[in-house]
Amino acid sequence: MKDCQDTTRPVRERIIVFGMGEELAKNKELILKHFEIIGCTDSHKRPSDDWERACFITPDTLLEREFDRILICSSRYKDAIRVRLFKTGIKTEKMMFLDELNAREKAADSDLLFQDVVQDMDLYNAKNREKDFEIRENSLHLIENEKNCEAAEVATHYFAQDIWGARKIYENNPRDHYDIGSSLNGFIAHLLVFREVIYIDIRPLKQKIPGLRYLYGNAMDLENIKSGSVESLSSLSVIEHFGLGRYGDPIDPEGYRKGAENMQRILAVGGRLYLGVPVGPEDKCVFNAHRIFKIETVIKLFDKCVLKDIAIVEPEGAWAHSIQEEEYGNVKEFSCGLFEFEKAENVKKRGII
C-alpha cells in the first residue's frame, strides 16, 4: 500500500475508505490532508485508475487488515454500509463519516474565530463605563460561530407545514381539537396561542403545559379514543414513522395502514383531518427514519374521507402551495404533502370536493 501514502502530509490515523464514487474523488485531497489511506473498498464499484488499483481491497477481507478507522465515503449508502460493516464484526466506534472530516477542517479556522471574539471582549472592556455590566471571568459564555449566520433557518418543510396546519385550524375553529404526535416546539406551540389541544403520543411527556391535555396512546390502535368522537384531528410528519421502531413503537410493516384506519375510526362524520407526510414519485421505506408516499397512496389510505385541499412544500422550501390532481406525478422526491380530509358517510370521489 506504499503508493497510497502521501509522506509530504502529516499522518494522523490509518484509515480504509469505503466508497469509491464521486464523493471520494471530490474529497480525496482533503482526506489525504488529515489521514493516511491504507486501502479503499466498495461493494459494487471496482478500481478505475492506478491509485485505486494500488489501494483496493475487497470488503470481505476488512477484518484481516490493521487500521484505525473506516471512513464511509458515500452519503446515499451510508447506512447500508454501516449495517454491512457491523454484521462483518466491525464496531461502530471504528466507523466515521465525511461530515466528521468536514468538522475537522472547520476546526482549523477556530483560532481565527476565537481571536475575533477575544478582540470584541477587549473592545467592550475598553468602552464600558457601567460596573453592573462589566465582563467577569465567572460569567463568560463565548459564542464564536454566529457572526455571519443568517437571520433564521426557515427553509425546511416543517416551518411551512406548521403554518399551514395552524392557519387551517384557526379558520375552522373547532370546539375541540386533537393531535397525534406533531411537533410540540413548532405546530403545537402555534395552536396553543389561540386554543387548547388534546395531544396523543406514544412518547411520555413530563412537562405540564398550560392549554395542553396529554393522552398516552399508540396511534396504531387508539383504543382509548371512542369511535366517531373527534371533530378535528391533526398529525403532521408522524404517520410515516409508524411501525418502524424509531420512537419505541413496536415493529409493524402495516403500522401506517393501522394508523390511517384508526384516525378515520375516531373521526366524526364531517370532522376534519389535517395530515402532513413526506411525498414523492414512488412509495419508499427509508428504514428506520420514515416512509415516503405517492400522493395517490395517501388518498387511498384515507378511503373513508374526501379530500378538501392538498398543498406541497418542496424540499428545502419555506412555503406551501396548493396543487391539482394533474400535478401529482410531478412532485419532487421528499417533498412534504399537506392533506385536509373530511370524513363522509359515503365516499365516491377521490379528488378535491
mmCIF file of N, CA, C and O in Angstrom, residues 181-248:
data_model
loop_
_atom_site.group_PDB
_atom_site.id
_atom_site.type_symbol
_atom_site.label_atom_id
_atom_site.label_comp_id
_atom_site.label_asym_id
_atom_site.label_seq_id
_atom_site.Cartn_x
_atom_site.Cartn_y
_atom_site.Cartn_z
ATOM 1 N N GLY A 181 -49.053 13.291 17.862
ATOM 2 C CA GLY A 181 -47.603 13.239 17.702
ATOM 3 C C GLY A 181 -46.907 14.365 16.976
ATOM 4 O O GLY A 181 -45.712 14.264 16.706
ATOM 5 N N SER A 182 -47.593 15.454 16.640
ATOM 6 C CA SER A 182 -46.926 16.538 15.914
ATOM 7 C C SER A 182 -45.911 17.243 16.810
ATOM 8 O O SER A 182 -45.893 17.064 18.033
ATOM 9 N N SER A 183 -45.080 18.084 16.213
ATOM 10 C CA SER A 183 -44.006 18.762 16.941
ATOM 11 C C SER A 183 -44.560 19.728 17.984
ATOM 12 O O SER A 183 -45.317 20.644 17.674
ATOM 13 N N LEU A 184 -44.160 19.521 19.244
ATOM 14 C CA LEU A 184 -44.570 20.441 20.308
ATOM 15 C C LEU A 184 -43.934 21.806 20.129
ATOM 16 O O LEU A 184 -44.576 22.841 20.347
ATOM 17 N N ASN A 185 -42.662 21.829 19.728
ATOM 18 C CA ASN A 185 -41.943 23.095 19.611
ATOM 19 C C ASN A 185 -42.398 23.927 18.418
ATOM 20 O O ASN A 185 -42.160 25.133 18.390
ATOM 21 N N GLY A 186 -43.027 23.296 17.438
ATOM 22 C CA GLY A 186 -43.461 24.027 16.257
ATOM 23 C C GLY A 186 -44.964 24.134 16.176
ATOM 24 O O GLY A 186 -45.582 25.063 16.693
ATOM 25 N N PHE A 187 -45.598 23.136 15.565
ATOM 26 C CA PHE A 187 -47.027 23.187 15.272
ATOM 27 C C PHE A 187 -47.890 23.361 16.520
ATOM 28 O O PHE A 187 -48.769 24.231 16.577
ATOM 29 N N ILE A 188 -47.664 22.541 17.547
ATOM 30 C CA ILE A 188 -48.497 22.612 18.756
ATOM 31 C C ILE A 188 -48.313 23.958 19.453
ATOM 32 O O ILE A 188 -49.279 24.546 19.963
ATOM 33 N N ALA A 189 -47.109 24.480 19.464
ATOM 34 C CA ALA A 189 -46.880 25.803 20.053
ATOM 35 C C ALA A 189 -47.701 26.864 19.336
ATOM 36 O O ALA A 189 -48.244 27.786 19.967
ATOM 37 N N HIS A 190 -47.821 26.759 17.992
ATOM 38 C CA HIS A 190 -48.659 27.696 17.234
ATOM 39 C C HIS A 190 -50.114 27.606 17.703
ATOM 40 O O HIS A 190 -50.772 28.626 17.932
ATOM 41 N N LEU A 191 -50.614 26.378 17.850
ATOM 42 C CA LEU A 191 -52.018 26.197 18.222
ATOM 43 C C LEU A 191 -52.312 26.726 19.621
ATOM 44 O O LEU A 191 -53.383 27.295 19.871
ATOM 45 N N LEU A 192 -51.379 26.539 20.547
ATOM 46 C CA LEU A 192 -51.613 26.932 21.932
ATOM 47 C C LEU A 192 -51.739 28.443 22.097
ATOM 48 O O LEU A 192 -52.203 28.910 23.137
ATOM 49 N N VAL A 193 -51.367 29.205 21.083
ATOM 50 C CA VAL A 193 -51.559 30.652 21.132
ATOM 51 C C VAL A 193 -53.040 31.010 21.162
ATOM 52 O O VAL A 193 -53.454 31.973 21.818
ATOM 53 N N PHE A 194 -53.875 30.212 20.483
ATOM 54 C CA PHE A 194 -55.281 30.588 20.350
ATOM 55 C C PHE A 194 -56.278 29.510 20.767
ATOM 56 O O PHE A 194 -57.482 29.756 20.737
ATOM 57 N N ARG A 195 -55.788 28.299 21.195
ATOM 58 C CA ARG A 195 -56.752 27.279 21.585
ATOM 59 C C ARG A 195 -56.083 26.191 22.419
ATOM 60 O O ARG A 195 -54.851 26.046 22.435
ATOM 61 N N GLU A 196 -56.898 25.404 23.109
ATOM 62 C CA GLU A 196 -56.410 24.233 23.814
ATOM 63 C C GLU A 196 -56.291 23.056 22.843
ATOM 64 O O GLU A 196 -56.981 23.007 21.827
ATOM 65 N N VAL A 197 -55.408 22.121 23.184
ATOM 66 C CA VAL A 197 -55.161 20.958 22.322
ATOM 67 C C VAL A 197 -55.126 19.699 23.176
ATOM 68 O O VAL A 197 -54.524 19.684 24.259
ATOM 69 N N ILE A 198 -55.780 18.635 22.700
ATOM 70 C CA ILE A 198 -55.668 17.309 23.303
ATOM 71 C C ILE A 198 -54.619 16.553 22.502
ATOM 72 O O ILE A 198 -54.799 16.290 21.309
ATOM 73 N N TYR A 199 -53.522 16.206 23.152
ATOM 74 C CA TYR A 199 -52.321 15.722 22.465
ATOM 75 C C TYR A 199 -52.074 14.255 22.785
ATOM 76 O O TYR A 199 -51.951 13.870 23.954
ATOM 77 N N ILE A 200 -51.991 13.423 21.747
ATOM 78 C CA ILE A 200 -51.799 11.983 21.898
ATOM 79 C C ILE A 200 -50.408 11.605 21.386
ATOM 80 O O ILE A 200 -50.026 11.977 20.273
ATOM 81 N N ASP A 201 -49.645 10.856 22.199
ATOM 82 C CA ASP A 201 -48.304 10.449 21.765
ATOM 83 C C ASP A 201 -47.896 9.190 22.503
ATOM 84 O O ASP A 201 -48.248 8.997 23.667
ATOM 85 N N ILE A 202 -47.127 8.337 21.813
ATOM 86 C CA ILE A 202 -46.594 7.129 22.436
ATOM 87 C C ILE A 202 -45.404 7.445 23.335
ATOM 88 O O ILE A 202 -45.034 6.669 24.209
ATOM 89 N N ARG A 203 -44.818 8.605 23.132
ATOM 90 C CA ARG A 203 -43.690 9.049 23.950
ATOM 91 C C ARG A 203 -44.212 9.755 25.200
ATOM 92 O O ARG A 203 -45.195 10.497 25.125
ATOM 93 N N PRO A 204 -43.549 9.583 26.345
ATOM 94 C CA PRO A 204 -44.012 10.261 27.564
ATOM 95 C C PRO A 204 -43.789 11.764 27.481
ATOM 96 O O PRO A 204 -42.876 12.236 26.800
ATOM 97 N N LEU A 205 -44.631 12.510 28.167
ATOM 98 C CA LEU A 205 -44.492 13.965 28.248
ATOM 99 C C LEU A 205 -44.494 14.337 29.727
ATOM 100 O O LEU A 205 -45.519 14.254 30.402
ATOM 101 N N LYS A 206 -43.343 14.741 30.247
ATOM 102 C CA LYS A 206 -43.200 15.011 31.678
ATOM 103 C C LYS A 206 -43.656 16.422 32.058
ATOM 104 O O LYS A 206 -44.140 16.654 33.157
ATOM 105 N N GLN A 207 -43.479 17.382 31.148
ATOM 106 C CA GLN A 207 -43.835 18.753 31.464
ATOM 107 C C GLN A 207 -45.346 18.954 31.480
ATOM 108 O O GLN A 207 -46.069 18.351 30.700
ATOM 109 N N LYS A 208 -45.799 19.818 32.371
ATOM 110 C CA LYS A 208 -47.185 20.262 32.383
ATOM 111 C C LYS A 208 -47.258 21.562 31.600
ATOM 112 O O LYS A 208 -46.647 22.562 31.980
ATOM 113 N N ILE A 209 -47.981 21.545 30.495
ATOM 114 C CA ILE A 209 -48.041 22.697 29.603
ATOM 115 C C ILE A 209 -49.456 23.263 29.630
ATOM 116 O O ILE A 209 -50.414 22.544 29.306
ATOM 117 N N PRO A 210 -49.614 24.519 30.014
ATOM 118 C CA PRO A 210 -50.952 25.115 30.043
ATOM 119 C C PRO A 210 -51.633 25.036 28.673
ATOM 120 O O PRO A 210 -51.024 25.328 27.643
ATOM 121 N N GLY A 211 -52.883 24.612 28.676
ATOM 122 C CA GLY A 211 -53.640 24.514 27.430
ATOM 123 C C GLY A 211 -53.461 23.208 26.693
ATOM 124 O O GLY A 211 -54.135 22.962 25.687
ATOM 125 N N LEU A 212 -52.549 22.340 27.184
ATOM 126 C CA LEU A 212 -52.283 21.066 26.512
ATOM 127 C C LEU A 212 -52.696 19.914 27.425
ATOM 128 O O LEU A 212 -52.201 19.776 28.544
ATOM 129 N N ARG A 213 -53.602 19.085 26.939
ATOM 130 C CA ARG A 213 -54.012 17.888 27.665
ATOM 131 C C ARG A 213 -53.350 16.696 27.002
ATOM 132 O O ARG A 213 -53.614 16.381 25.839
ATOM 133 N N TYR A 214 -52.477 16.023 27.738
ATOM 134 C CA TYR A 214 -51.704 14.913 27.182
ATOM 135 C C TYR A 214 -52.408 13.582 27.431
ATOM 136 O O TYR A 214 -52.864 13.303 28.544
ATOM 137 N N LEU A 215 -52.502 12.772 26.386
ATOM 138 C CA LEU A 215 -53.023 11.416 26.488
ATOM 139 C C LEU A 215 -51.970 10.454 25.932
ATOM 140 O O LEU A 215 -51.520 10.620 24.791
ATOM 141 N N TYR A 216 -51.577 9.457 26.723
ATOM 142 C CA TYR A 216 -50.684 8.436 26.192
ATOM 143 C C TYR A 216 -51.468 7.556 25.232
ATOM 144 O O TYR A 216 -52.600 7.139 25.523
ATOM 145 N N GLY A 217 -50.880 7.272 24.080
ATOM 146 C CA GLY A 217 -51.577 6.406 23.151
ATOM 147 C C GLY A 217 -50.706 5.959 22.002
ATOM 148 O O GLY A 217 -49.824 6.690 21.543
ATOM 149 N N ASN A 218 -50.925 4.734 21.546
ATOM 150 C CA ASN A 218 -50.285 4.199 20.352
ATOM 151 C C ASN A 218 -51.253 4.398 19.198
ATOM 152 O O ASN A 218 -52.339 3.808 19.175
ATOM 153 N N ALA A 219 -50.902 5.242 18.252
ATOM 154 C CA ALA A 219 -51.820 5.602 17.175
ATOM 155 C C ALA A 219 -52.127 4.434 16.248
ATOM 156 O O ALA A 219 -52.991 4.552 15.386
ATOM 157 N N MET A 220 -51.431 3.307 16.427
ATOM 158 C CA MET A 220 -51.757 2.131 15.627
ATOM 159 C C MET A 220 -52.961 1.375 16.192
ATOM 160 O O MET A 220 -53.429 0.412 15.581
ATOM 161 N N ASP A 221 -53.460 1.802 17.390
ATOM 162 C CA ASP A 221 -54.709 1.196 17.882
ATOM 163 C C ASP A 221 -55.661 2.243 18.455
ATOM 164 O O ASP A 221 -56.860 2.174 18.225
ATOM 165 N N LEU A 222 -55.173 3.240 19.184
ATOM 166 C CA LEU A 222 -56.012 4.314 19.732
ATOM 167 C C LEU A 222 -57.236 3.769 20.462
ATOM 168 O O LEU A 222 -58.341 4.293 20.352
ATOM 169 N N GLU A 223 -57.019 2.713 21.236
ATOM 170 C CA GLU A 223 -58.130 2.043 21.900
ATOM 171 C C GLU A 223 -58.797 2.910 22.963
ATOM 172 O O GLU A 223 -59.943 2.642 23.366
ATOM 173 N N ASN A 224 -58.093 3.957 23.423
ATOM 174 C CA ASN A 224 -58.677 4.806 24.461
ATOM 175 C C ASN A 224 -59.500 5.965 23.894
ATOM 176 O O ASN A 224 -59.970 6.815 24.646
ATOM 177 N N ILE A 225 -59.677 6.011 22.566
ATOM 178 C CA ILE A 225 -60.472 7.066 21.944
ATOM 179 C C ILE A 225 -61.723 6.452 21.318
ATOM 180 O O ILE A 225 -61.634 5.515 20.514
ATOM 181 N N LYS A 226 -62.884 6.974 21.657
ATOM 182 C CA LYS A 226 -64.156 6.448 21.172
ATOM 183 C C LYS A 226 -64.326 6.707 19.675
ATOM 184 O O LYS A 226 -63.983 7.771 19.169
ATOM 185 N N SER A 227 -64.885 5.750 18.974
ATOM 186 C CA SER A 227 -65.140 5.897 17.537
ATOM 187 C C SER A 227 -66.092 7.063 17.279
ATOM 188 O O SER A 227 -67.072 7.259 18.002
ATOM 189 N N GLY A 228 -65.785 7.842 16.229
ATOM 190 C CA GLY A 228 -66.647 8.937 15.816
ATOM 191 C C GLY A 228 -66.749 10.085 16.797
ATOM 192 O O GLY A 228 -67.700 10.873 16.722
ATOM 193 N N SER A 229 -65.766 10.216 17.693
ATOM 194 C CA SER A 229 -65.877 11.220 18.756
ATOM 195 C C SER A 229 -65.060 12.484 18.525
ATOM 196 O O SER A 229 -65.170 13.444 19.281
ATOM 197 N N VAL A 230 -64.235 12.502 17.479
ATOM 198 C CA VAL A 230 -63.287 13.613 17.291
ATOM 199 C C VAL A 230 -63.741 14.501 16.141
ATOM 200 O O VAL A 230 -63.897 14.046 15.006
ATOM 201 N N GLU A 231 -63.943 15.765 16.441
ATOM 202 C CA GLU A 231 -64.391 16.733 15.439
ATOM 203 C C GLU A 231 -63.252 17.238 14.567
ATOM 204 O O GLU A 231 -63.428 17.514 13.374
ATOM 205 N N SER A 232 -62.062 17.361 15.155
ATOM 206 C CA SER A 232 -60.923 17.946 14.444
ATOM 207 C C SER A 232 -59.659 17.232 14.901
ATOM 208 O O SER A 232 -59.422 17.068 16.102
ATOM 209 N N LEU A 233 -58.829 16.796 13.940
ATOM 210 C CA LEU A 233 -57.661 15.982 14.238
ATOM 211 C C LEU A 233 -56.508 16.367 13.315
ATOM 212 O O LEU A 233 -56.706 16.568 12.119
ATOM 213 N N SER A 234 -55.318 16.469 13.884
ATOM 214 C CA SER A 234 -54.129 16.745 13.070
ATOM 215 C C SER A 234 -53.037 15.740 13.408
ATOM 216 O O SER A 234 -52.984 15.194 14.511
ATOM 217 N N SER A 235 -52.167 15.514 12.448
ATOM 218 C CA SER A 235 -50.997 14.658 12.650
ATOM 219 C C SER A 235 -50.000 15.008 11.554
ATOM 220 O O SER A 235 -50.128 14.570 10.412
ATOM 221 N N LEU A 236 -49.029 15.823 11.887
ATOM 222 C CA LEU A 236 -48.090 16.366 10.900
ATOM 223 C C LEU A 236 -46.719 15.716 11.054
ATOM 224 O O LEU A 236 -46.103 15.775 12.120
ATOM 225 N N SER A 237 -46.255 15.091 9.990
ATOM 226 C CA SER A 237 -44.949 14.412 9.965
ATOM 227 C C SER A 237 -44.878 13.329 11.033
ATOM 228 O O SER A 237 -43.917 13.251 11.796
ATOM 229 N N VAL A 238 -45.882 12.464 11.061
ATOM 230 C CA VAL A 238 -45.969 11.434 12.098
ATOM 231 C C VAL A 238 -46.222 10.048 11.511
ATOM 232 O O VAL A 238 -45.481 9.100 11.782
ATOM 233 N N ILE A 239 -47.276 9.902 10.705
ATOM 234 C CA ILE A 239 -47.714 8.566 10.291
ATOM 235 C C ILE A 239 -46.650 7.821 9.494
ATOM 236 O O ILE A 239 -46.613 6.593 9.487
ATOM 237 N N GLU A 240 -45.731 8.549 8.869
ATOM 238 C CA GLU A 240 -44.662 7.900 8.098
ATOM 239 C C GLU A 240 -43.701 7.109 8.981
ATOM 240 O O GLU A 240 -42.912 6.292 8.500
ATOM 241 N N HIS A 241 -43.748 7.332 10.317
ATOM 242 C CA HIS A 241 -42.858 6.636 11.245
ATOM 243 C C HIS A 241 -43.481 5.391 11.863
ATOM 244 O O HIS A 241 -42.768 4.563 12.439
ATOM 245 N N PHE A 242 -44.797 5.238 11.767
ATOM 246 C CA PHE A 242 -45.486 4.166 12.490
ATOM 247 C C PHE A 242 -44.938 2.792 12.115
ATOM 248 O O PHE A 242 -44.829 2.434 10.942
ATOM 249 N N GLY A 243 -44.595 2.019 13.145
ATOM 250 C CA GLY A 243 -44.172 0.638 12.943
ATOM 251 C C GLY A 243 -42.717 0.447 12.575
ATOM 252 O O GLY A 243 -42.293 -0.682 12.333
ATOM 253 N N LEU A 244 -41.932 1.531 12.563
ATOM 254 C CA LEU A 244 -40.509 1.409 12.226
ATOM 255 C C LEU A 244 -39.620 1.315 13.468
ATOM 256 O O LEU A 244 -38.409 1.125 13.345
ATOM 257 N N GLY A 245 -40.217 1.479 14.651
ATOM 258 C CA GLY A 245 -39.445 1.330 15.889
ATOM 259 C C GLY A 245 -38.608 2.527 16.268
ATOM 260 O O GLY A 245 -37.948 2.511 17.312
ATOM 261 N N ARG A 246 -38.614 3.571 15.465
ATOM 262 C CA ARG A 246 -37.733 4.717 15.709
ATOM 263 C C ARG A 246 -38.036 5.381 17.055
ATOM 264 O O ARG A 246 -37.122 5.849 17.743
ATOM 265 N N TYR A 247 -39.298 5.437 17.428
ATOM 266 C CA TYR A 247 -39.693 6.112 18.656
ATOM 267 C C TYR A 247 -40.147 5.143 19.736
ATOM 268 O O TYR A 247 -40.917 5.499 20.621
ATOM 269 N N GLY A 248 -39.658 3.924 19.666
ATOM 270 C CA GLY A 248 -40.011 2.936 20.672
ATOM 271 C C GLY A 248 -41.311 2.224 20.401
ATOM 272 O O GLY A 248 -41.776 1.425 21.231
#
